[in-house]
């Protein structure tokens, strides 16, 4: 799933390269050389390849991020529950002994 910005730039660049190639052969390249068009086309191919790799990594990363967020929510809940239990059981002076820095 390519980002809209990258997808749009790739499409616009493809159209520009096509137009430049077509008109450069008729002698109306607007001061653009074949070498510049070739470089632009190579950069466009590189962008497409790198973007495909980013999409692949994003597909792998998304489930891991969800898993991490699920576990983080669980840990936060457990932390809050245990902290509340300690605060209810021990006097405030002993909270720090259990890693609870709160003063109230």
Short mmCIF file of C-alpha atoms in Angstrom, two decimals:
data_model
loop_
_atom_site.label_atom_id
_atom_site.label_comp_id
_atom_site.label_asym_id
_atom_site.label_seq_id
_atom_site.Cartn_x
_atom_site.Cartn_y
_atom_site.Cartn_z
CA UNK A 1 0.00 0.00 0.00
CA UNK A 2 1.99 2.88 -1.37
CA UNK A 3 1.61 6.27 0.29
CA UNK A 4 -0.57 8.65 -1.69
CA UNK A 5 2.22 11.24 -1.91
CA UNK A 6 4.73 8.76 -3.35
CA UNK A 7 2.14 7.20 -5.65
CA UNK A 8 1.16 10.60 -7.02
CA UNK A 9 4.79 11.65 -7.55
CA UNK A 10 5.60 8.40 -9.37
CA UNK A 11 2.61 8.83 -11.68
CA UNK A 12 3.39 12.49 -12.40
CA UNK A 13 7.05 11.66 -13.04
CA UNK A 14 6.17 8.81 -15.41
CA UNK A 15 3.94 11.13 -17.41
CA UNK A 16 6.66 13.79 -17.55
CA UNK A 17 9.30 11.30 -18.70
CA UNK A 18 6.95 10.02 -21.43
CA UNK A 19 6.19 13.54 -22.60
CA UNK A 20 9.83 14.56 -22.58
CA UNK A 21 10.89 11.47 -24.54
CA UNK A 22 8.15 11.98 -27.13
CA UNK A 23 8.97 15.64 -27.68
CA UNK A 24 12.73 15.30 -27.43
CA UNK A 25 12.68 13.06 -30.50
CA UNK A 26 10.85 15.81 -32.38
CA UNK A 27 13.50 18.32 -31.31
CA UNK A 28 11.27 20.11 -28.79
CA UNK A 29 12.70 18.91 -25.49
CA UNK A 30 12.62 22.31 -23.83
CA UNK A 31 16.32 22.31 -23.00
CA UNK A 32 16.22 18.83 -21.47
CA UNK A 33 18.77 16.24 -22.56
CA UNK A 34 18.42 12.49 -23.02
CA UNK A 35 20.91 12.03 -20.18
CA UNK A 36 18.73 14.05 -17.81
CA UNK A 37 15.65 12.06 -18.78
CA UNK A 38 17.56 8.80 -18.32
CA UNK A 39 18.77 9.91 -14.87
CA UNK A 40 15.23 10.91 -13.91
CA UNK A 41 13.93 7.54 -15.11
CA UNK A 42 16.59 5.70 -13.08
CA UNK A 43 15.72 7.73 -9.98
CA UNK A 44 12.05 6.94 -10.57
CA UNK A 45 12.85 3.21 -10.77
CA UNK A 46 14.86 3.52 -7.55
CA UNK A 47 11.96 5.31 -5.86
CA UNK A 48 9.56 2.57 -6.94
CA UNK A 49 11.88 -0.16 -5.65
CA UNK A 50 12.54 1.54 -2.31
CA UNK A 51 8.85 2.29 -1.90
CA UNK A 52 8.00 -1.38 -2.56
CA UNK A 53 10.50 -2.35 0.14
CA UNK A 54 8.97 0.16 2.58
CA UNK A 55 5.51 -1.28 1.83
CA UNK A 56 6.79 -4.80 2.55
CA UNK A 57 8.37 -3.68 5.82
CA UNK A 58 5.19 -1.81 6.76
CA UNK A 59 3.17 -5.01 6.24
CA UNK A 60 5.50 -6.86 8.61
CA UNK A 61 5.59 -4.03 11.12
CA UNK A 62 1.86 -3.35 11.46
CA UNK A 63 0.97 -6.63 13.21
CA UNK A 64 3.99 -6.24 15.51
CA UNK A 65 2.95 -2.71 16.46
CA UNK A 66 -0.57 -3.97 17.24
CA UNK A 67 0.88 -6.81 19.32
CA UNK A 68 3.14 -4.37 21.18
CA UNK A 69 0.23 -2.01 21.88
CA UNK A 70 -1.91 -4.88 23.17
CA UNK A 71 0.85 -6.03 25.53
CA UNK A 72 1.57 -2.43 26.59
CA UNK A 73 -2.10 -1.93 27.51
CA UNK A 74 -2.02 -5.17 29.53
CA UNK A 75 1.19 -4.15 31.35
CA UNK A 76 -0.23 -0.70 32.14
CA UNK A 77 -3.38 -2.24 33.59
CA UNK A 78 -1.39 -4.73 35.65
CA UNK A 79 0.91 -1.95 36.88
CA UNK A 80 -2.02 0.23 37.92
CA UNK A 81 -3.77 -2.67 39.67
CA UNK A 82 -0.67 -3.77 41.60
CA UNK A 83 0.23 -0.20 42.53
CA UNK A 84 -3.29 0.38 43.84
CA UNK A 85 -3.13 -2.84 45.84
CA UNK A 86 0.24 -1.89 47.38
CA UNK A 87 -0.98 1.59 48.23
CA UNK A 88 -4.02 0.12 49.95
CA UNK A 89 -2.01 -2.41 51.92
CA UNK A 90 1.16 -0.57 52.95
CA UNK A 91 1.62 2.84 54.52
CA UNK A 92 2.84 5.67 52.25
CA UNK A 93 6.35 5.55 53.74
CA UNK A 94 6.85 2.03 52.36
CA UNK A 95 5.58 2.62 48.80
CA UNK A 96 9.04 3.55 47.53
CA UNK A 97 10.37 0.18 48.77
CA UNK A 98 8.10 -1.44 46.16
CA UNK A 99 9.02 0.89 43.33
CA UNK A 100 5.99 3.12 43.73
CA UNK A 101 7.27 6.70 43.63
CA UNK A 102 3.87 8.33 44.23
CA UNK A 103 3.46 10.39 47.35
CA UNK A 104 -0.34 10.43 47.27
#
